[in-house]
C-alpha cells in the first residue's frame, strides 16, 4: 500500500473544490483489504463531477451528493480504483490493493517517482509489509528467492554479510549493488578479520545497520539503463530502499510495535562414516585425531591419556550427532517500536529497535546485538519543503573464527566419532585440559571456543537533509545532502596454548604463544545532489519531464591496527602484554567523484513512454586529464492495453500488456592509487606459508623503502558496461495471471584487475584494463491466483533466471579471482568467470582412454601444478517459488529457492577425508581396492597396467594426502541446492476484536526459515551458500572450514495503536 | 528565498567547475612515498633483500638439499619434491631478486646517477653486478639487457645468453673498479654490510670480479694467468660481506634470520622437515671436524645423518633394531644471532688458492687455502685449527686437480648453513664433492656399512626422475614464462646446465 504524502496533499486540494448544490450526506469508512486498516487520504469523487473529498485519518469520509450523483469513485495510489453506486447513506468500502501493481508508483533513480507501468526496464519492488513479516535482521534476507536475477546468499553467523549479485559478475573486483536509502548512497563495505584460510571472521557490512521494520519499500534496479543516473557505482545494479515516513494524521500519533522471538538451530552438518573409529593406519591409537582405526565393536575400552594413574573407559561405538550435540539453540529477541504522525504541512517518523542474537555455538561468543534509532521528518513552508532523516545504529558482533589452525571447526572434526564432544566441556578437567587432552594433534574445542575471541563494536550514522523548492507546480529545484559515517573497533585474540613439560601433549605443534590485535576503522561518505526538474505538457498528447543534476561524492576510509604475536600474562589482552613490541599499521584512502546528469522522459497519451538519460563522471581514481567518461541510455515502453483502450478496442482476457526496451551504459572507475609509481616501506618476501612472516623493516634499528613491485598505470581507463534489455509484461483474466519476461545482454569492457608482469621487467603487477565480459540472460516471473473467493485466496509467484557469463576477451591467460595457494577460481578467455584451478591427479591418454597414473604403492599422484578441471562457480539457473494462501485473517506462505549447477570448494570435505570421517572413505569397507583404470610407469617412459592395490593401512594417504581418486580436485563439489527458504503463517486479529483491545490492528506470525535443504549426493558436507572467502565473486570459491548454517523458527507479534 | 537558493546553487556549480581538477587530484597514495629524498634510503632494503634470498626459502632449502647438507625428514613432506628432483623453479627467489633487489638497485642508480658523491651509486652497482651473476648462474639465460625496464614499457624483455651477460658484467665490474671514490662517502647508518666504508666496498668490487673470473674456469675464455695478475694487483675483502647476527631481533616476527623465521615463528620447518644428510654429516664426523656441533644439533645420543631422499623407507639399515624412519637424526642448527652471508672471506681466499693451485703454485695455494679454512673456523666462533695443521684438512701438495678438489671440499664444508646456493653453484663448476652412483635402495644395509663418505649420492626418491643424475639448474618460473611473450620454451627437467657448467662428472 502506498500512502504517498505528495499524492495525499494533491488529493486534499481536489477535495476542497465542492461547488454544486448539495442534497444529501453520504458517509462511510474506507479500509484496506490487506491489513484491515483504515486508509486516510482516499479520494472520493462523485463520478462525472468535480465534487469530491478525501478520507480523514480514520478512513472516514462524508460527502454531500447532489441529486444527479449516482456513483462514487474511490481512488488511492496503489489501490484499485473502485466505483460504488450511491444507494445508501452509508457506503463503506474495503479497497483492494493493486495486486500486480501495474499502477504502482515506483521510486526510480535519484528519488524520482514514476508509475511502474511507464518504466522501460525491469524493476522489482518488495513492500515493507513483506519485509517486516519476515522478521529478518538483515533486510536482504527477505528478498531471497523472490526476485528474479538477484543472487543473495548469507554467510552463517549472527550479523554476517549478505552477498548480493545482480545479473552475474561483471567486474573482477566489486560486484555488489549500490544501496540507496531515501535517495542517498550508503556505505556497504564488509568488515572482517583474519584471512580466508585462517581465523576468518565476518563482521557484517553497512546495510546491517538498517532496521527492516523501517522499510516502506525496496526496489531492485537491474539493468544499466535503469541505474545509469546513479553513476559509476551503480554498474552492478541498485537496491533502492525507501524508509517509512510520517503521514497526515491530523496531529494524532500512530504507534506501531513489532516484536519477535527467534530460535535457531544448526542446519546442515557433514555426514560421516559410522564404521571405523579412532586410530591411524588401520590401527587403534589412543592419541590419534583420525578415524583410521579398526571397526567399531561396541566393547568397553580405555581411551585418552593416563593421568594420575587413571584412565577413562567408554564403549568403542559410533556416536550419532556428536557434533550436532555440541551446538545449542540460538535465540534472537527483537523489539521494534515506531511513532509517527503529522498534519498537512509537517510530519515525523521515529523508530527504535533492538535485536539480541545469540547464535547456535555454545557461549555467547557468537552473538549480535543491535540498536537502531531512525528519525525522519519534513515540513512544508510555502514553496519550500525541508526534510531530513537521521539513522543511528550501534552493533556489537562477536564471532567464532573459522578456518584451519586451532579453530573450533578443526577441533570438532579432528577427533574420532567415538569420542563424545559434549563430555569435553569442562576443559579444565584433568583429562580434558591442554596437557592431557587425548590427542596432541588437536585442541579441546571448548578451550578454543571459550579462550579465543573476536568482537566488533560498530556505530553508524547516516541520513540526509533535503530542500525542495517548487518554483511552480512544474519547475522544481532540489538539493540533497547525504552523509554516512561509520566507525568500528574490533579486537581478536587467541589464547596461549602451552603444555607442562613432560605432560602427554608436551611438544605438540598446537603450541601457540597467543596473539591479540585491535583494529579501528572508519568510513565516511558525503554525497551532494543538486537537481532541477521541469515538467511540461507539450500538447494534449505529449508530456515532457526533464531533470538535470549534479552529483558530488566523496568517500574516505582509514584504519589503524595494533597487534602482538605473543601473550605474556595469560588472559590479559592488551598491546603491552607481549614478549615483543606490538606492531602497528595504518591505511588511509580517499576518493571523489563528480557527475553531471540529465534525464528526459516523454510520455505520449499515457501509453507510450521514452526516456533518455546521460551522465558524465569525473573520477579521482583515474589519471588526471583522462579521468572522465560519458554514458548515455535510452529506454522505451509501449502499453498495448492502454493503446487499445485509448482506441476503444476491447482487450478481452488481456488486462494489461506492455513491451519495453532499453539500451544503456554505465561506467565504473578504478580503485584509488593505481596510477602512480610508489615507494613502499621495505620488506623482503618469504613464501607466504602460515606462521612465516616477510622480513620487514625496520630491522636492527634501520628503516628503509623500496620501489613498489606494482607499476603505476598512467593509461588506466574506466570500465564501461553496455546493456540491452527487452521485456514483456502482461496480465490476463482480470489480473489473475501475470507474466514478466526480460532478456538482457550486457557487455562490460575494460575490466580492471591486476595485470601480472614478468618480474624480469622489475615489476610484478600493474592495475590495468584487462578484458571484456558478457552477461546475457533471461528472467521470467509468473504470478498466478488460482483461487480467489471472498475469504480465500491462493497466490503463486514463480521466478526463474538464467545467466550466461563469458569472458569475451582477456589480455592475459588468466585472472585470479579468489581462493588460496592450492586452489583458485580464475577468469579465462572464452569461459565463464570463476573457473576452478586445482591440483588433480596425473593422467595419461592410452589408446584414447584417460588412465590414472599411480605410483608404486598404487596411489594416484597429485599433479605438481594446479590445472583447470572444467568446473566453475556459475549456476545454470535459479528458480524461486512462493505460494501464499489467505483465509480471512490467516496467511500461509512458503518460498522455495532452487539453484542448479555450479561448483564450490569444500575444505570441510577435504578435512573429513584427512581425518577418515568422510562417508567416501569406507569404500569397499576399507579393504584393498585397485584404482580403476590405472597404469604405472614401466620405468622406460611407457606405462603398464597397474596391479598394485591401494594399501588398506595407508588409506589416510590415499584420501588425506591426495583427496581420493581425483586428488585435490575431489574437493570441488556441486553447488546445486533446493532450499525451503521460509514458511510463514500469520494471523491478523479481526477488526472488532482489535477495537475491544483498543488497537487498530494486531497480527501474529510464525515462521520457519532455511528448514529444509536438499543437495546432490556428492555434497554430503556443507550448506552450499556457506563461504569463508569474504564477499563478492571470490566468496563463490567456497568454504575453508566454515561454521554450519542455521535454521530459524520465529514467533512474531506486530500491532499498531 | 528563491534567489538565495539560486545563489547557493550557482556558487556550488562554480566551485566544482572551477576547482574540479584540483578537487579530483587526490590520487597520490598517502600510505606510501611517491618520491625518496635520497637513494641511500633504499640501500638497507637491497642488502637485506639480497641476503635474505641467498639463504631464504628457495636457495637456502634448495641449496641445502641439492648440496646434500640436508634431506627431507621421514615423517613430513614439505620438501619432498626437492628431494624427488621434481621440476622446481625457485620462483620466489627469482621474483624477489629481480622485481625486488635488482629493481631497487636500479632505482638507486637512477636517483644517484647525477650526484658527485659516487658512494651510493658505487654500492648499488656492485650489488647489482653481484646479483646478476647469481641470477644467470642459477637460471642460465635470463632477461638482462632489456630487464628492469617495465617503467619504460618493456613488459617482455628478451632473454640473453649467460655468456653475453657475463661479458657485460665483466665490463661493468671493470668500470666500477675504475671509479674514483676519493671524496665520495656513504652514510654508515644505511649500510648494514660495511658501515659506509668505501674502501671495503672497493675490495668487495675486486672480490666480485675475481668471483666472476673464477666461475668461468671451465670455459675457453678462462685465463688463469690473467686471474693471478689481477689477484696480485688487487685488494680483496678482509671481512665477509654479511648482515651481522646482531641485526636480528630474534624474538620478533619478521625480524629474524630467514632460517630462524622458518622455524621460530611457529612454522617449525627445520625441526619437522629437515634432518642431516649422511653424506655431509659423516664427512665431518669421520674427520673430526669441529664444525659439526655448530652446524647440527643432536636429537638422540649421537650425531646422525640419513640417506639422501630416502624418506619413504622403513627399513632398518644399520641393524640397530630401530627402523630408519624412527631414528633420531640430527637437525640443522641456526643460532638466534646467526650472520647472513652475502660474500664470505673464505670463498675469496679459496678462489685465490684455486687460482694458485691451477698455476702449480702450491705454496701460495696453501697460504690462501689455510686462510679460507681459518675464516670458516672463525665464523663458527673461533674453533681451533687442528684440522689444517694435523687433521684431515691439512693441505697436501699435489696436482692442480688434487688442489682444486681439496679446496672445493673445504668450500663445501665452509658454506654449510651460510652459502647454500653458492655451494650448489661451485659444485656445478668443480664437480666436487664427487658423485657416487651407489643405488641405496637396492641394499640399504650394504650402503650403510660401505657408505662412500665424502661424496654425494643420488637422492633415493629422485633417482628415476633424473636417471641417476644430480640437478643442474632450476626450471624457469611460471611467472616469467606465462607473462613474457619472448620467453623461451620451459626446460624439460632439472638437468639443463648453464653455459659455464662444462666439467664432466
mmCIF file of N, CA and C in Angstrom, chain A residues 384 471 477 552 565 580-581 587-588 592 594 618 620-621 672-673 675-676 678-679 682 684-687 689 691-700 702 704-707 709 711 756-764, chain B residues 1-2 5 20 23-24 26-33 36 41-42 44-45 48 52-53 57 92 94-96 98-99 103-104 107 143 147-151 155 192 247 252-256 261 266 269 480 483-484:
data_model
loop_
_atom_site.group_PDB
_atom_site.id
_atom_site.type_symbol
_atom_site.label_atom_id
_atom_site.label_comp_id
_atom_site.label_asym_id
_atom_site.label_seq_id
_atom_site.Cartn_x
_atom_site.Cartn_y
_atom_site.Cartn_z
ATOM 1 N N UNK A 384 8.709 25.874 -0.233
ATOM 2 C CA UNK A 384 9.901 25.142 0.194
ATOM 3 C C UNK A 384 9.513 23.977 1.095
ATOM 4 N N UNK A 471 9.285 26.145 -7.747
ATOM 5 C CA UNK A 471 9.088 27.467 -8.350
ATOM 6 C C UNK A 471 7.655 27.578 -8.859
ATOM 7 N N UNK A 477 13.436 22.656 -7.815
ATOM 8 C CA UNK A 477 14.868 22.542 -7.583
ATOM 9 C C UNK A 477 15.047 21.818 -6.259
ATOM 10 N N UNK A 552 28.050 15.100 -6.368
ATOM 11 C CA UNK A 552 29.432 15.111 -5.885
ATOM 12 C C UNK A 552 29.507 14.125 -4.734
ATOM 13 N N UNK A 565 52.025 -10.687 18.834
ATOM 14 C CA UNK A 565 52.020 -12.088 18.438
ATOM 15 C C UNK A 565 52.458 -13.024 19.536
ATOM 16 N N UNK A 580 57.282 -9.284 22.641
ATOM 17 C CA UNK A 580 57.956 -8.478 21.619
ATOM 18 C C UNK A 580 57.118 -7.221 21.422
ATOM 19 N N UNK A 581 57.716 -6.167 20.931
ATOM 20 C CA UNK A 581 56.947 -4.928 20.763
ATOM 21 C C UNK A 581 55.721 -5.145 19.881
ATOM 22 N N UNK A 587 46.212 2.806 7.399
ATOM 23 C CA UNK A 587 45.851 2.955 5.997
ATOM 24 C C UNK A 587 44.869 4.101 5.873
ATOM 25 N N UNK A 588 44.998 4.826 4.817
ATOM 26 C CA UNK A 588 44.114 5.962 4.595
ATOM 27 C C UNK A 588 43.771 6.010 3.114
ATOM 28 N N UNK A 592 37.070 10.638 -4.858
ATOM 29 C CA UNK A 592 35.996 11.581 -5.142
ATOM 30 C C UNK A 592 35.456 11.337 -6.528
ATOM 31 N N UNK A 594 32.669 13.231 -9.373
ATOM 32 C CA UNK A 594 31.710 14.282 -9.711
ATOM 33 C C UNK A 594 30.923 13.796 -10.919
ATOM 34 N N UNK A 618 33.469 12.400 -13.524
ATOM 35 C CA UNK A 618 34.893 12.702 -13.369
ATOM 36 C C UNK A 618 35.342 12.007 -12.095
ATOM 37 N N UNK A 620 38.357 10.717 -9.337
ATOM 38 C CA UNK A 620 39.712 10.985 -8.828
ATOM 39 C C UNK A 620 40.631 9.783 -8.989
ATOM 40 N N UNK A 621 40.074 8.603 -9.262
ATOM 41 C CA UNK A 621 40.932 7.413 -9.262
ATOM 42 C C UNK A 621 41.547 7.131 -10.629
ATOM 43 N N UNK A 672 41.367 3.412 -5.911
ATOM 44 C CA UNK A 672 42.331 4.505 -5.808
ATOM 45 C C UNK A 672 43.779 4.026 -5.896
ATOM 46 N N UNK A 673 44.626 4.949 -6.222
ATOM 47 C CA UNK A 673 46.088 4.788 -6.118
ATOM 48 C C UNK A 673 46.673 3.732 -7.055
ATOM 49 N N UNK A 675 47.479 4.628 -10.267
ATOM 50 C CA UNK A 675 48.012 5.350 -11.430
ATOM 51 C C UNK A 675 49.503 5.640 -11.304
ATOM 52 N N UNK A 676 49.929 5.981 -10.085
ATOM 53 C CA UNK A 676 51.301 6.462 -9.946
ATOM 54 C C UNK A 676 52.238 5.403 -9.381
ATOM 55 N N UNK A 678 55.233 4.173 -6.865
ATOM 56 C CA UNK A 678 55.349 4.444 -5.438
ATOM 57 C C UNK A 678 56.592 3.805 -4.833
ATOM 58 N N UNK A 679 56.989 4.312 -3.692
ATOM 59 C CA UNK A 679 57.989 3.651 -2.853
ATOM 60 C C UNK A 679 57.270 3.172 -1.606
ATOM 61 N N UNK A 682 59.939 -0.958 3.195
ATOM 62 C CA UNK A 682 60.666 -2.106 2.630
ATOM 63 C C UNK A 682 60.406 -3.415 3.368
ATOM 64 N N UNK A 684 61.411 -7.938 2.654
ATOM 65 C CA UNK A 684 61.877 -8.987 1.752
ATOM 66 C C UNK A 684 60.924 -10.156 1.920
ATOM 67 N N UNK A 685 60.368 -10.565 0.814
ATOM 68 C CA UNK A 685 59.289 -11.544 0.889
ATOM 69 C C UNK A 685 59.804 -12.947 1.153
ATOM 70 N N UNK A 686 59.175 -13.601 2.105
ATOM 71 C CA UNK A 686 59.368 -15.034 2.310
ATOM 72 C C UNK A 686 58.123 -15.703 1.786
ATOM 73 N N UNK A 687 58.179 -17.002 1.475
ATOM 74 C CA UNK A 687 56.964 -17.609 0.926
ATOM 75 C C UNK A 687 55.821 -17.479 1.927
ATOM 76 N N UNK A 689 53.690 -18.987 3.572
ATOM 77 C CA UNK A 689 53.112 -20.088 4.337
ATOM 78 C C UNK A 689 52.693 -19.596 5.713
ATOM 79 N N UNK A 691 52.458 -18.796 9.453
ATOM 80 C CA UNK A 691 53.447 -18.577 10.505
ATOM 81 C C UNK A 691 54.829 -18.206 9.970
ATOM 82 N N UNK A 692 54.919 -17.877 8.689
ATOM 83 C CA UNK A 692 56.173 -17.360 8.169
ATOM 84 C C UNK A 692 55.919 -15.911 7.758
ATOM 85 N N UNK A 693 56.640 -15.005 8.373
ATOM 86 C CA UNK A 693 56.443 -13.596 8.055
ATOM 87 C C UNK A 693 57.496 -13.126 7.072
ATOM 88 N N UNK A 694 57.147 -12.112 6.307
ATOM 89 C CA UNK A 694 58.148 -11.459 5.489
ATOM 90 C C UNK A 694 59.113 -10.729 6.414
ATOM 91 N N UNK A 695 60.329 -10.583 5.930
ATOM 92 C CA UNK A 695 61.322 -9.826 6.693
ATOM 93 C C UNK A 695 60.986 -8.355 6.472
ATOM 94 N N UNK A 696 60.638 -7.678 7.527
ATOM 95 C CA UNK A 696 60.032 -6.360 7.347
ATOM 96 C C UNK A 696 60.786 -5.279 8.121
ATOM 97 N N UNK A 697 61.015 -4.166 7.443
ATOM 98 C CA UNK A 697 61.698 -3.053 8.097
ATOM 99 C C UNK A 697 60.755 -2.342 9.062
ATOM 100 N N UNK A 698 61.278 -1.669 10.102
ATOM 101 C CA UNK A 698 62.691 -1.508 10.431
ATOM 102 C C UNK A 698 63.315 -2.793 10.973
ATOM 103 N N UNK A 699 64.601 -2.953 10.654
ATOM 104 C CA UNK A 699 65.355 -4.118 11.117
ATOM 105 C C UNK A 699 66.642 -3.602 11.756
ATOM 106 N N UNK A 700 66.916 -4.059 12.945
ATOM 107 C CA UNK A 700 68.157 -3.680 13.619
ATOM 108 C C UNK A 700 68.312 -2.176 13.743
ATOM 109 N N UNK A 702 67.246 0.087 11.713
ATOM 110 C CA UNK A 702 67.375 0.771 10.422
ATOM 111 C C UNK A 702 66.050 0.650 9.676
ATOM 112 N N UNK A 704 63.878 1.441 5.928
ATOM 113 C CA UNK A 704 64.214 1.535 4.509
ATOM 114 C C UNK A 704 62.950 1.534 3.659
ATOM 115 N N UNK A 705 63.105 2.010 2.447
ATOM 116 C CA UNK A 705 62.000 1.996 1.479
ATOM 117 C C UNK A 705 62.432 1.275 0.221
ATOM 118 N N UNK A 706 61.475 0.787 -0.521
ATOM 119 C CA UNK A 706 61.809 0.134 -1.776
ATOM 120 C C UNK A 706 60.780 0.494 -2.841
ATOM 121 N N UNK A 707 61.209 0.356 -4.092
ATOM 122 C CA UNK A 707 60.294 0.637 -5.192
ATOM 123 C C UNK A 707 59.194 -0.410 -5.160
ATOM 124 N N UNK A 709 56.559 -3.075 -6.236
ATOM 125 C CA UNK A 709 56.529 -4.024 -7.354
ATOM 126 C C UNK A 709 55.331 -3.801 -8.251
ATOM 127 N N UNK A 711 53.600 -1.536 -10.741
ATOM 128 C CA UNK A 711 53.880 -0.419 -11.632
ATOM 129 C C UNK A 711 52.628 0.442 -11.756
ATOM 130 N N UNK A 756 49.462 -9.349 -14.114
ATOM 131 C CA UNK A 756 50.741 -9.876 -13.630
ATOM 132 C C UNK A 756 51.834 -9.596 -14.645
ATOM 133 N N UNK A 757 53.000 -9.245 -14.164
ATOM 134 C CA UNK A 757 54.105 -8.921 -15.076
ATOM 135 C C UNK A 757 55.270 -9.863 -14.808
ATOM 136 N N UNK A 758 56.034 -10.100 -15.856
ATOM 137 C CA UNK A 758 57.279 -10.848 -15.709
ATOM 138 C C UNK A 758 58.161 -10.068 -14.742
ATOM 139 N N UNK A 759 58.536 -10.680 -13.622
ATOM 140 C CA UNK A 759 59.345 -9.929 -12.651
ATOM 141 C C UNK A 759 60.653 -9.429 -13.249
ATOM 142 N N UNK A 760 61.100 -10.052 -14.357
ATOM 143 C CA UNK A 760 62.329 -9.571 -15.016
ATOM 144 C C UNK A 760 62.180 -8.120 -15.450
ATOM 145 N N UNK A 761 60.921 -7.677 -15.598
ATOM 146 C CA UNK A 761 60.699 -6.294 -16.007
ATOM 147 C C UNK A 761 60.880 -5.333 -14.844
ATOM 148 N N UNK A 762 61.095 -5.877 -13.650
ATOM 149 C CA UNK A 762 61.266 -5.037 -12.478
ATOM 150 C C UNK A 762 59.985 -4.869 -11.697
ATOM 151 N N UNK A 763 58.894 -5.358 -12.265
ATOM 152 C CA UNK A 763 57.590 -5.186 -11.620
ATOM 153 C C UNK A 763 56.833 -6.504 -11.708
ATOM 154 N N UNK A 764 55.962 -6.738 -10.758
ATOM 155 C CA UNK A 764 55.208 -7.989 -10.814
ATOM 156 C C UNK A 764 53.743 -7.762 -11.175
ATOM 157 N N UNK B 1 14.100 34.010 -0.618
ATOM 158 C CA UNK B 1 14.377 32.577 -0.525
ATOM 159 C C UNK B 1 14.828 32.022 -1.859
ATOM 160 N N UNK B 2 14.035 32.428 -2.868
ATOM 161 C CA UNK B 2 14.315 31.884 -4.193
ATOM 162 C C UNK B 2 15.733 32.259 -4.653
ATOM 163 N N UNK B 5 18.602 30.422 -2.931
ATOM 164 C CA UNK B 5 18.850 29.065 -3.434
ATOM 165 C C UNK B 5 19.634 29.111 -4.738
ATOM 166 N N UNK B 20 37.504 21.673 -10.196
ATOM 167 C CA UNK B 20 37.281 20.263 -10.493
ATOM 168 C C UNK B 20 38.579 19.461 -10.517
ATOM 169 N N UNK B 23 40.221 19.433 -7.213
ATOM 170 C CA UNK B 23 39.373 18.688 -6.293
ATOM 171 C C UNK B 23 39.571 17.188 -6.477
ATOM 172 N N UNK B 24 39.815 16.804 -7.723
ATOM 173 C CA UNK B 24 39.961 15.376 -8.007
ATOM 174 C C UNK B 24 41.401 14.885 -7.936
ATOM 175 N N UNK B 26 43.621 13.790 -6.004
ATOM 176 C CA UNK B 26 43.896 13.252 -4.659
ATOM 177 C C UNK B 26 44.328 11.800 -4.767
ATOM 178 N N UNK B 27 44.888 11.455 -5.921
ATOM 179 C CA UNK B 27 45.136 10.029 -6.175
ATOM 180 C C UNK B 27 46.554 9.579 -5.854
ATOM 181 N N UNK B 28 47.340 10.466 -5.214
ATOM 182 C CA UNK B 28 48.661 10.032 -4.749
ATOM 183 C C UNK B 28 48.448 9.294 -3.439
ATOM 184 N N UNK B 29 48.883 8.060 -3.402
ATOM 185 C CA UNK B 29 48.659 7.207 -2.236
ATOM 186 C C UNK B 29 49.303 7.815 -0.980
ATOM 187 N N UNK B 30 48.499 8.200 -0.008
ATOM 188 C CA UNK B 30 49.081 8.807 1.198
ATOM 189 C C UNK B 30 49.776 7.789 2.102
ATOM 190 N N UNK B 31 49.623 6.519 1.788
ATOM 191 C CA UNK B 31 50.200 5.481 2.653
ATOM 192 C C UNK B 31 51.622 5.119 2.280
ATOM 193 N N UNK B 32 52.086 5.669 1.154
ATOM 194 C CA UNK B 32 53.435 5.324 0.681
ATOM 195 C C UNK B 32 54.118 6.613 0.242
ATOM 196 N N UNK B 33 55.386 6.489 -0.129
ATOM 197 C CA UNK B 33 56.112 7.654 -0.625
ATOM 198 C C UNK B 33 56.009 7.707 -2.137
ATOM 199 N N UNK B 36 61.628 9.542 -3.110
ATOM 200 C CA UNK B 36 62.515 9.335 -1.964
ATOM 201 C C UNK B 36 63.497 10.504 -1.909
ATOM 202 N N UNK B 41 68.252 5.632 1.102
ATOM 203 C CA UNK B 41 67.193 5.036 1.933
ATOM 204 C C UNK B 41 66.731 3.690 1.383
ATOM 205 N N UNK B 42 67.146 3.369 0.169
ATOM 206 C CA UNK B 42 66.768 2.080 -0.417
ATOM 207 C C UNK B 42 67.832 1.015 -0.119
ATOM 208 N N UNK B 44 69.413 -0.232 2.571
ATOM 209 C CA UNK B 44 69.181 -1.320 3.536
ATOM 210 C C UNK B 44 68.225 -2.382 2.982
ATOM 211 N N UNK B 45 67.214 -1.955 2.247
ATOM 212 C CA UNK B 45 66.251 -2.902 1.672
ATOM 213 C C UNK B 45 66.946 -3.804 0.663
ATOM 214 N N UNK B 48 69.431 -6.270 2.642
ATOM 215 C CA UNK B 48 68.678 -7.300 3.375
ATOM 216 C C UNK B 48 67.932 -8.210 2.392
ATOM 217 N N UNK B 52 68.642 -12.089 2.356
ATOM 218 C CA UNK B 52 67.510 -12.927 2.772
ATOM 219 C C UNK B 52 67.179 -13.965 1.709
ATOM 220 N N UNK B 53 67.368 -13.625 0.451
ATOM 221 C CA UNK B 53 67.106 -14.613 -0.600
ATOM 222 C C UNK B 53 68.229 -15.638 -0.688
ATOM 223 N N UNK B 57 64.074 -19.270 1.454
ATOM 224 C CA UNK B 57 63.291 -20.491 1.214
ATOM 225 C C UNK B 57 63.830 -21.287 0.025
ATOM 226 N N UNK B 92 60.067 -17.843 -6.072
ATOM 227 C CA UNK B 92 60.031 -16.752 -5.099
ATOM 228 C C UNK B 92 61.340 -15.978 -5.113
ATOM 229 N N UNK B 94 63.453 -15.799 -7.646
ATOM 230 C CA UNK B 94 63.552 -15.071 -8.918
ATOM 231 C C UNK B 94 62.824 -13.743 -8.805
ATOM 232 N N UNK B 95 61.619 -13.848 -8.303
ATOM 233 C CA UNK B 95 60.766 -12.682 -8.132
ATOM 234 C C UNK B 95 61.417 -11.614 -7.260
ATOM 235 N N UNK B 96 61.887 -12.056 -6.120
ATOM 236 C CA UNK B 96 62.439 -11.113 -5.149
ATOM 237 C C UNK B 96 63.758 -10.518 -5.625
ATOM 238 N N UNK B 98 64.695 -10.059 -8.832
ATOM 239 C CA UNK B 98 64.528 -9.152 -9.980
ATOM 240 C C UNK B 98 63.662 -7.955 -9.600
ATOM 241 N N UNK B 99 62.359 -8.212 -9.411
ATOM 242 C CA UNK B 99 61.450 -7.104 -9.112
ATOM 243 C C UNK B 99 61.757 -6.484 -7.760
ATOM 244 N N UNK B 103 65.642 -4.343 -9.061
ATOM 245 C CA UNK B 103 64.887 -3.135 -9.404
ATOM 246 C C UNK B 103 65.187 -2.006 -8.419
ATOM 247 N N UNK B 104 65.340 -2.355 -7.146
ATOM 248 C CA UNK B 104 65.676 -1.333 -6.154
ATOM 249 C C UNK B 104 67.060 -0.754 -6.418
ATOM 250 N N UNK B 107 66.869 1.542 -9.260
ATOM 251 C CA UNK B 107 66.265 2.809 -8.852
ATOM 252 C C UNK B 107 67.294 3.667 -8.095
ATOM 253 N N UNK B 143 66.460 -12.696 -18.953
ATOM 254 C CA UNK B 143 66.441 -11.334 -19.493
ATOM 255 C C UNK B 143 67.460 -10.485 -18.744
ATOM 256 N N UNK B 147 66.048 -6.052 -19.255
ATOM 257 C CA UNK B 147 65.327 -6.270 -17.998
ATOM 258 C C UNK B 147 65.192 -4.983 -17.199
ATOM 259 N N UNK B 148 64.298 -5.004 -16.233
ATOM 260 C CA UNK B 148 64.078 -3.907 -15.290
ATOM 261 C C UNK B 148 63.622 -2.629 -15.980
ATOM 262 N N UNK B 149 63.017 -2.768 -17.149
ATOM 263 C CA UNK B 149 62.571 -1.588 -17.882
ATOM 264 C C UNK B 149 61.047 -1.568 -18.023
ATOM 265 N N UNK B 150 60.376 -2.171 -17.075
ATOM 266 C CA UNK B 150 58.910 -2.160 -17.100
ATOM 267 C C UNK B 150 58.347 -0.754 -17.111
ATOM 268 N N UNK B 151 59.042 0.159 -16.426
ATOM 269 C CA UNK B 151 58.548 1.541 -16.391
ATOM 270 C C UNK B 151 58.865 2.296 -17.679
ATOM 271 N N UNK B 155 57.620 -4.860 -21.252
ATOM 272 C CA UNK B 155 56.981 -5.849 -20.386
ATOM 273 C C UNK B 155 57.543 -7.252 -20.615
ATOM 274 N N UNK B 192 74.318 -1.865 6.117
ATOM 275 C CA UNK B 192 74.456 -2.992 7.039
ATOM 276 C C UNK B 192 75.808 -3.686 6.878
ATOM 277 N N UNK B 247 72.060 -7.875 14.016
ATOM 278 C CA UNK B 247 70.987 -7.092 13.396
ATOM 279 C C UNK B 247 69.609 -7.635 13.755
ATOM 280 N N UNK B 252 61.097 -11.425 17.529
ATOM 281 C CA UNK B 252 60.002 -10.753 16.816
ATOM 282 C C UNK B 252 59.747 -11.357 15.447
ATOM 283 N N UNK B 253 58.455 -11.405 15.109
ATOM 284 C CA UNK B 253 58.072 -11.904 13.784
ATOM 285 C C UNK B 253 58.651 -10.979 12.719
ATOM 286 N N UNK B 254 59.202 -11.576 11.684
ATOM 287 C CA UNK B 254 59.654 -10.769 10.556
ATOM 288 C C UNK B 254 60.903 -9.960 10.817
ATOM 289 N N UNK B 255 61.628 -10.266 11.895
ATOM 290 C CA UNK B 255 62.876 -9.548 12.155
ATOM 291 C C UNK B 255 64.017 -10.531 12.372
ATOM 292 N N UNK B 256 63.848 -11.745 11.816
ATOM 293 C CA UNK B 256 64.805 -12.812 12.097
ATOM 294 C C UNK B 256 65.602 -13.190 10.857
ATOM 295 N N UNK B 261 63.289 -17.671 10.948
ATOM 296 C CA UNK B 261 61.877 -17.349 10.704
ATOM 297 C C UNK B 261 61.097 -18.607 10.328
ATOM 298 N N UNK B 266 56.880 -20.490 14.480
ATOM 299 C CA UNK B 266 55.833 -21.477 14.698
ATOM 300 C C UNK B 266 55.657 -22.402 13.507
ATOM 301 N N UNK B 269 59.646 -25.446 10.289
ATOM 302 C CA UNK B 269 60.067 -26.176 9.093
ATOM 303 C C UNK B 269 61.359 -26.949 9.293
ATOM 304 N N UNK B 480 57.485 -15.979 -15.160
ATOM 305 C CA UNK B 480 58.241 -15.436 -16.285
ATOM 306 C C UNK B 480 57.691 -15.990 -17.596
ATOM 307 N N UNK B 483 54.144 -14.740 -18.623
ATOM 308 C CA UNK B 483 53.894 -13.302 -18.757
ATOM 309 C C UNK B 483 54.816 -12.645 -19.766
ATOM 310 N N UNK B 484 55.814 -13.360 -20.236
ATOM 311 C CA UNK B 484 56.784 -12.773 -21.141
ATOM 312 C C UNK B 484 56.655 -13.449 -22.504
#
